[in-house]
């Protein structure tokens, strides 16, 4: 079986320890290196934002899946 994508379920908060952000970034970078598509909650903040941001910085593909009412606040990136 050839893995082509992965789903990430984590918070849009940074968590209680700085290493959580570091681990999220490492996860995103590794997924990009493996050329995986990342499906995640769509947040541009917290752990989801760290992982997806690192994916994008390293040429990875991300797909955000979130309820439309999240677009009314600061959770989703509108770019």
mmCIF file of N, CA and C in Angstrom:
data_model
loop_
_atom_site.group_PDB
_atom_site.id
_atom_site.type_symbol
_atom_site.label_atom_id
_atom_site.label_comp_id
_atom_site.label_asym_id
_atom_site.label_seq_id
_atom_site.Cartn_x
_atom_site.Cartn_y
_atom_site.Cartn_z
ATOM 1 N N UNK A 1 0.842 -1.177 0.000
ATOM 2 C CA UNK A 1 0.000 0.000 0.000
ATOM 3 C C UNK A 1 0.884 1.236 0.000
ATOM 4 N N UNK A 2 0.556 2.165 -0.870
ATOM 5 C CA UNK A 2 1.311 3.402 -0.983
ATOM 6 C C UNK A 2 0.520 4.536 -0.337
ATOM 7 N N UNK A 3 1.046 5.122 0.713
ATOM 8 C CA UNK A 3 0.378 6.204 1.433
ATOM 9 C C UNK A 3 0.505 7.505 0.642
ATOM 10 N N UNK A 4 -0.646 8.175 0.388
ATOM 11 C CA UNK A 4 -0.634 9.418 -0.384
ATOM 12 C C UNK A 4 -1.166 10.609 0.396
ATOM 13 N N UNK A 5 -1.875 10.346 1.488
ATOM 14 C CA UNK A 5 -2.439 11.438 2.266
ATOM 15 C C UNK A 5 -2.542 11.041 3.731
ATOM 16 N N UNK A 6 -2.723 12.066 4.565
ATOM 17 C CA UNK A 6 -2.868 11.855 6.000
ATOM 18 C C UNK A 6 -3.836 12.908 6.533
ATOM 19 N N UNK A 7 -4.606 12.532 7.550
ATOM 20 C CA UNK A 7 -5.515 13.476 8.199
ATOM 21 C C UNK A 7 -4.951 13.841 9.564
ATOM 22 N N UNK A 8 -5.022 15.111 9.896
ATOM 23 C CA UNK A 8 -4.506 15.602 11.168
ATOM 24 C C UNK A 8 -5.672 16.118 12.003
ATOM 25 N N UNK A 9 -5.782 15.603 13.205
ATOM 26 C CA UNK A 9 -6.804 16.052 14.139
ATOM 27 C C UNK A 9 -6.089 16.600 15.358
ATOM 28 N N UNK A 10 -6.084 17.910 15.509
ATOM 29 C CA UNK A 10 -5.456 18.539 16.667
ATOM 30 C C UNK A 10 -6.087 19.904 16.878
ATOM 31 N N UNK A 11 -5.578 20.664 17.842
ATOM 32 C CA UNK A 11 -6.210 21.912 18.228
ATOM 33 C C UNK A 11 -5.801 23.120 17.408
ATOM 34 N N UNK A 12 -6.671 24.126 17.473
ATOM 35 C CA UNK A 12 -6.324 25.418 16.889
ATOM 36 C C UNK A 12 -5.700 26.311 17.955
ATOM 37 N N UNK A 13 -5.394 25.718 19.110
ATOM 38 C CA UNK A 13 -4.638 26.393 20.161
ATOM 39 C C UNK A 13 -3.217 25.845 20.146
ATOM 40 N N UNK A 14 -2.303 26.556 20.769
ATOM 41 C CA UNK A 14 -0.895 26.145 20.763
ATOM 42 C C UNK A 14 -0.599 25.036 21.756
ATOM 43 N N UNK A 15 -1.478 24.770 22.683
ATOM 44 C CA UNK A 15 -1.233 23.756 23.694
ATOM 45 C C UNK A 15 -0.502 24.335 24.898
ATOM 46 N N UNK A 16 -0.228 23.499 25.873
ATOM 47 C CA UNK A 16 0.357 23.948 27.131
ATOM 48 C C UNK A 16 1.878 23.929 27.161
ATOM 49 N N UNK A 17 2.506 23.379 26.153
ATOM 50 C CA UNK A 17 3.961 23.276 26.137
ATOM 51 C C UNK A 17 4.498 23.718 24.779
ATOM 52 N N UNK A 18 5.573 24.509 24.765
ATOM 53 C CA UNK A 18 6.151 24.983 23.497
ATOM 54 C C UNK A 18 6.540 23.847 22.551
ATOM 55 N N UNK A 19 6.879 22.684 23.098
ATOM 56 C CA UNK A 19 7.294 21.583 22.225
ATOM 57 C C UNK A 19 6.152 21.069 21.353
ATOM 58 N N UNK A 20 4.894 21.352 21.724
ATOM 59 C CA UNK A 20 3.776 20.929 20.889
ATOM 60 C C UNK A 20 3.815 21.616 19.527
ATOM 61 N N UNK A 21 4.108 22.902 19.511
ATOM 62 C CA UNK A 21 4.233 23.642 18.251
ATOM 63 C C UNK A 21 5.395 23.088 17.439
ATOM 64 N N UNK A 22 6.518 22.822 18.095
ATOM 65 C CA UNK A 22 7.682 22.260 17.402
ATOM 66 C C UNK A 22 7.344 20.912 16.777
ATOM 67 N N UNK A 23 6.640 20.067 17.509
ATOM 68 C CA UNK A 23 6.259 18.754 16.982
ATOM 69 C C UNK A 23 5.291 18.882 15.803
ATOM 70 N N UNK A 24 4.359 19.829 15.887
ATOM 71 C CA UNK A 24 3.425 20.056 14.780
ATOM 72 C C UNK A 24 4.177 20.497 13.530
ATOM 73 N N UNK A 25 5.173 21.361 13.709
ATOM 74 C CA UNK A 25 5.981 21.811 12.570
ATOM 75 C C UNK A 25 6.798 20.655 11.989
ATOM 76 N N UNK A 26 7.374 19.837 12.843
ATOM 77 C CA UNK A 26 8.140 18.677 12.373
ATOM 78 C C UNK A 26 7.239 17.731 11.589
ATOM 79 N N UNK A 27 6.022 17.540 12.078
ATOM 80 C CA UNK A 27 5.054 16.687 11.400
ATOM 81 C C UNK A 27 4.750 17.234 10.006
ATOM 82 N N UNK A 28 4.477 18.530 9.928
ATOM 83 C CA UNK A 28 4.180 19.151 8.642
ATOM 84 C C UNK A 28 5.335 19.057 7.672
ATOM 85 N N UNK A 29 6.541 19.298 8.164
ATOM 86 C CA UNK A 29 7.717 19.219 7.299
ATOM 87 C C UNK A 29 7.930 17.800 6.779
ATOM 88 N N UNK A 30 7.781 16.806 7.654
ATOM 89 C CA UNK A 30 7.983 15.413 7.248
ATOM 90 C C UNK A 30 6.929 14.996 6.227
ATOM 91 N N UNK A 31 5.693 15.409 6.431
ATOM 92 C CA UNK A 31 4.636 15.088 5.467
ATOM 93 C C UNK A 31 4.944 15.697 4.099
ATOM 94 N N UNK A 32 5.446 16.923 4.088
ATOM 95 C CA UNK A 32 5.819 17.561 2.824
ATOM 96 C C UNK A 32 6.959 16.809 2.157
ATOM 97 N N UNK A 33 7.951 16.409 2.942
ATOM 98 C CA UNK A 33 9.083 15.646 2.395
ATOM 99 C C UNK A 33 8.622 14.331 1.785
ATOM 100 N N UNK A 34 7.611 13.709 2.399
ATOM 101 C CA UNK A 34 7.078 12.432 1.899
ATOM 102 C C UNK A 34 6.053 12.629 0.789
ATOM 103 N N UNK A 35 5.817 13.907 0.429
ATOM 104 C CA UNK A 35 4.868 14.265 -0.631
ATOM 105 C C UNK A 35 3.450 13.772 -0.339
ATOM 106 N N UNK A 36 3.064 13.867 0.932
ATOM 107 C CA UNK A 36 1.716 13.512 1.336
ATOM 108 C C UNK A 36 0.815 14.743 1.242
ATOM 109 N N UNK A 37 -0.444 14.522 0.992
ATOM 110 C CA UNK A 37 -1.443 15.575 1.089
ATOM 111 C C UNK A 37 -1.958 15.571 2.517
ATOM 112 N N UNK A 38 -2.018 16.745 3.139
ATOM 113 C CA UNK A 38 -2.489 16.874 4.509
ATOM 114 C C UNK A 38 -3.925 17.367 4.517
ATOM 115 N N UNK A 39 -4.830 16.570 5.062
ATOM 116 C CA UNK A 39 -6.209 16.975 5.305
ATOM 117 C C UNK A 39 -6.303 17.337 6.780
ATOM 118 N N UNK A 40 -6.810 18.543 7.069
ATOM 119 C CA UNK A 40 -6.829 19.006 8.449
ATOM 120 C C UNK A 40 -8.009 19.940 8.662
ATOM 121 N N UNK A 41 -8.154 20.431 9.871
ATOM 122 C CA UNK A 41 -9.308 21.237 10.246
ATOM 123 C C UNK A 41 -9.371 22.644 9.697
ATOM 124 N N UNK A 42 -8.417 23.055 8.901
ATOM 125 C CA UNK A 42 -8.477 24.341 8.216
ATOM 126 C C UNK A 42 -8.007 25.555 8.989
ATOM 127 N N UNK A 43 -7.623 25.387 10.249
ATOM 128 C CA UNK A 43 -7.232 26.543 11.055
ATOM 129 C C UNK A 43 -5.864 27.086 10.639
ATOM 130 N N UNK A 44 -5.745 28.406 10.737
ATOM 131 C CA UNK A 44 -4.456 29.045 10.445
ATOM 132 C C UNK A 44 -3.739 29.425 11.734
ATOM 133 N N UNK A 45 -4.253 28.944 12.858
ATOM 134 C CA UNK A 45 -3.675 29.252 14.166
ATOM 135 C C UNK A 45 -3.404 27.961 14.935
ATOM 136 N N UNK A 46 -2.643 28.063 16.000
ATOM 137 C CA UNK A 46 -2.392 26.929 16.881
ATOM 138 C C UNK A 46 -1.631 25.794 16.225
ATOM 139 N N UNK A 47 -1.890 24.581 16.703
ATOM 140 C CA UNK A 47 -1.177 23.404 16.202
ATOM 141 C C UNK A 47 -1.501 23.113 14.742
ATOM 142 N N UNK A 48 -2.769 23.276 14.369
ATOM 143 C CA UNK A 48 -3.134 23.053 12.967
ATOM 144 C C UNK A 48 -2.436 24.058 12.056
ATOM 145 N N UNK A 49 -2.387 25.306 12.485
ATOM 146 C CA UNK A 49 -1.712 26.331 11.699
ATOM 147 C C UNK A 49 -0.222 26.075 11.569
ATOM 148 N N UNK A 50 0.397 25.582 12.643
ATOM 149 C CA UNK A 50 1.835 25.281 12.616
ATOM 150 C C UNK A 50 2.133 24.149 11.645
ATOM 151 N N UNK A 51 1.348 23.083 11.704
ATOM 152 C CA UNK A 51 1.577 21.932 10.826
ATOM 153 C C UNK A 51 1.311 22.289 9.362
ATOM 154 N N UNK A 52 0.190 22.947 9.105
ATOM 155 C CA UNK A 52 -0.147 23.278 7.718
ATOM 156 C C UNK A 52 0.800 24.340 7.156
ATOM 157 N N UNK A 53 1.194 25.295 7.985
ATOM 158 C CA UNK A 53 2.137 26.317 7.540
ATOM 159 C C UNK A 53 3.466 25.729 7.134
ATOM 160 N N UNK A 54 3.936 24.781 7.905
ATOM 161 C CA UNK A 54 5.205 24.114 7.587
ATOM 162 C C UNK A 54 5.077 23.298 6.305
ATOM 163 N N UNK A 55 3.920 22.671 6.120
ATOM 164 C CA UNK A 55 3.671 21.932 4.872
ATOM 165 C C UNK A 55 3.780 22.872 3.680
ATOM 166 N N UNK A 56 3.110 24.001 3.764
ATOM 167 C CA UNK A 56 3.095 24.956 2.658
ATOM 168 C C UNK A 56 4.492 25.507 2.401
ATOM 169 N N UNK A 57 5.212 25.855 3.472
ATOM 170 C CA UNK A 57 6.581 26.380 3.321
ATOM 171 C C UNK A 57 7.509 25.375 2.657
ATOM 172 N N UNK A 58 7.202 24.102 2.796
ATOM 173 C CA UNK A 58 8.053 23.060 2.223
ATOM 174 C C UNK A 58 7.458 22.446 0.961
ATOM 175 N N UNK A 59 6.535 23.160 0.336
ATOM 176 C CA UNK A 59 5.987 22.730 -0.948
ATOM 177 C C UNK A 59 4.923 21.665 -0.863
ATOM 178 N N UNK A 60 4.378 21.423 0.321
ATOM 179 C CA UNK A 60 3.357 20.399 0.480
ATOM 180 C C UNK A 60 1.976 20.899 0.115
ATOM 181 N N UNK A 61 1.059 19.967 -0.029
ATOM 182 C CA UNK A 61 -0.329 20.280 -0.374
ATOM 183 C C UNK A 61 -1.194 20.075 0.854
ATOM 184 N N UNK A 62 -2.015 21.086 1.184
ATOM 185 C CA UNK A 62 -2.929 20.991 2.317
ATOM 186 C C UNK A 62 -4.360 21.215 1.862
ATOM 187 N N UNK A 63 -5.272 20.526 2.515
ATOM 188 C CA UNK A 63 -6.695 20.675 2.250
ATOM 189 C C UNK A 63 -7.371 20.898 3.591
ATOM 190 N N UNK A 64 -7.933 22.094 3.778
ATOM 191 C CA UNK A 64 -8.632 22.414 5.009
ATOM 192 C C UNK A 64 -10.097 22.045 4.913
ATOM 193 N N UNK A 65 -10.605 21.380 5.934
ATOM 194 C CA UNK A 65 -12.004 20.970 5.989
ATOM 195 C C UNK A 65 -12.578 21.537 7.282
ATOM 196 N N UNK A 66 -13.506 22.490 7.160
ATOM 197 C CA UNK A 66 -14.056 23.148 8.342
ATOM 198 C C UNK A 66 -15.473 23.620 8.064
ATOM 199 N N UNK A 67 -16.283 23.770 9.110
ATOM 200 C CA UNK A 67 -17.624 24.323 8.927
ATOM 201 C C UNK A 67 -17.541 25.765 8.426
ATOM 202 N N UNK A 68 -18.492 26.177 7.635
ATOM 203 C CA UNK A 68 -18.459 27.516 7.046
ATOM 204 C C UNK A 68 -18.512 28.624 8.093
ATOM 205 N N UNK A 69 -19.121 28.380 9.257
ATOM 206 C CA UNK A 69 -19.200 29.443 10.260
ATOM 207 C C UNK A 69 -17.841 29.788 10.864
ATOM 208 N N UNK A 70 -16.838 28.932 10.690
ATOM 209 C CA UNK A 70 -15.489 29.265 11.149
ATOM 210 C C UNK A 70 -14.915 30.450 10.374
ATOM 211 N N UNK A 71 -15.384 30.673 9.162
ATOM 212 C CA UNK A 71 -14.872 31.772 8.336
ATOM 213 C C UNK A 71 -15.269 33.135 8.894
ATOM 214 N N UNK A 72 -16.232 33.172 9.793
ATOM 215 C CA UNK A 72 -16.683 34.433 10.383
ATOM 216 C C UNK A 72 -15.746 34.958 11.463
ATOM 217 N N UNK A 73 -14.816 34.153 11.924
ATOM 218 C CA UNK A 73 -13.915 34.555 12.999
ATOM 219 C C UNK A 73 -12.481 34.623 12.529
ATOM 220 N N UNK A 74 -11.578 34.315 13.422
ATOM 221 C CA UNK A 74 -10.152 34.397 13.119
ATOM 222 C C UNK A 74 -9.504 33.035 12.955
ATOM 223 N N UNK A 75 -10.292 31.980 12.932
ATOM 224 C CA UNK A 75 -9.737 30.626 12.897
ATOM 225 C C UNK A 75 -9.194 30.254 11.532
ATOM 226 N N UNK A 76 -9.905 30.601 10.473
ATOM 227 C CA UNK A 76 -9.489 30.205 9.126
ATOM 228 C C UNK A 76 -8.673 31.284 8.450
ATOM 229 N N UNK A 77 -7.715 30.844 7.673
ATOM 230 C CA UNK A 77 -6.920 31.766 6.874
ATOM 231 C C UNK A 77 -7.703 32.079 5.615
ATOM 232 N N UNK A 78 -7.857 33.327 5.318
ATOM 233 C CA UNK A 78 -8.653 33.727 4.149
ATOM 234 C C UNK A 78 -7.815 33.984 2.912
ATOM 235 N N UNK A 79 -6.542 33.583 2.928
ATOM 236 C CA UNK A 79 -5.708 33.818 1.752
ATOM 237 C C UNK A 79 -5.800 32.687 0.774
#
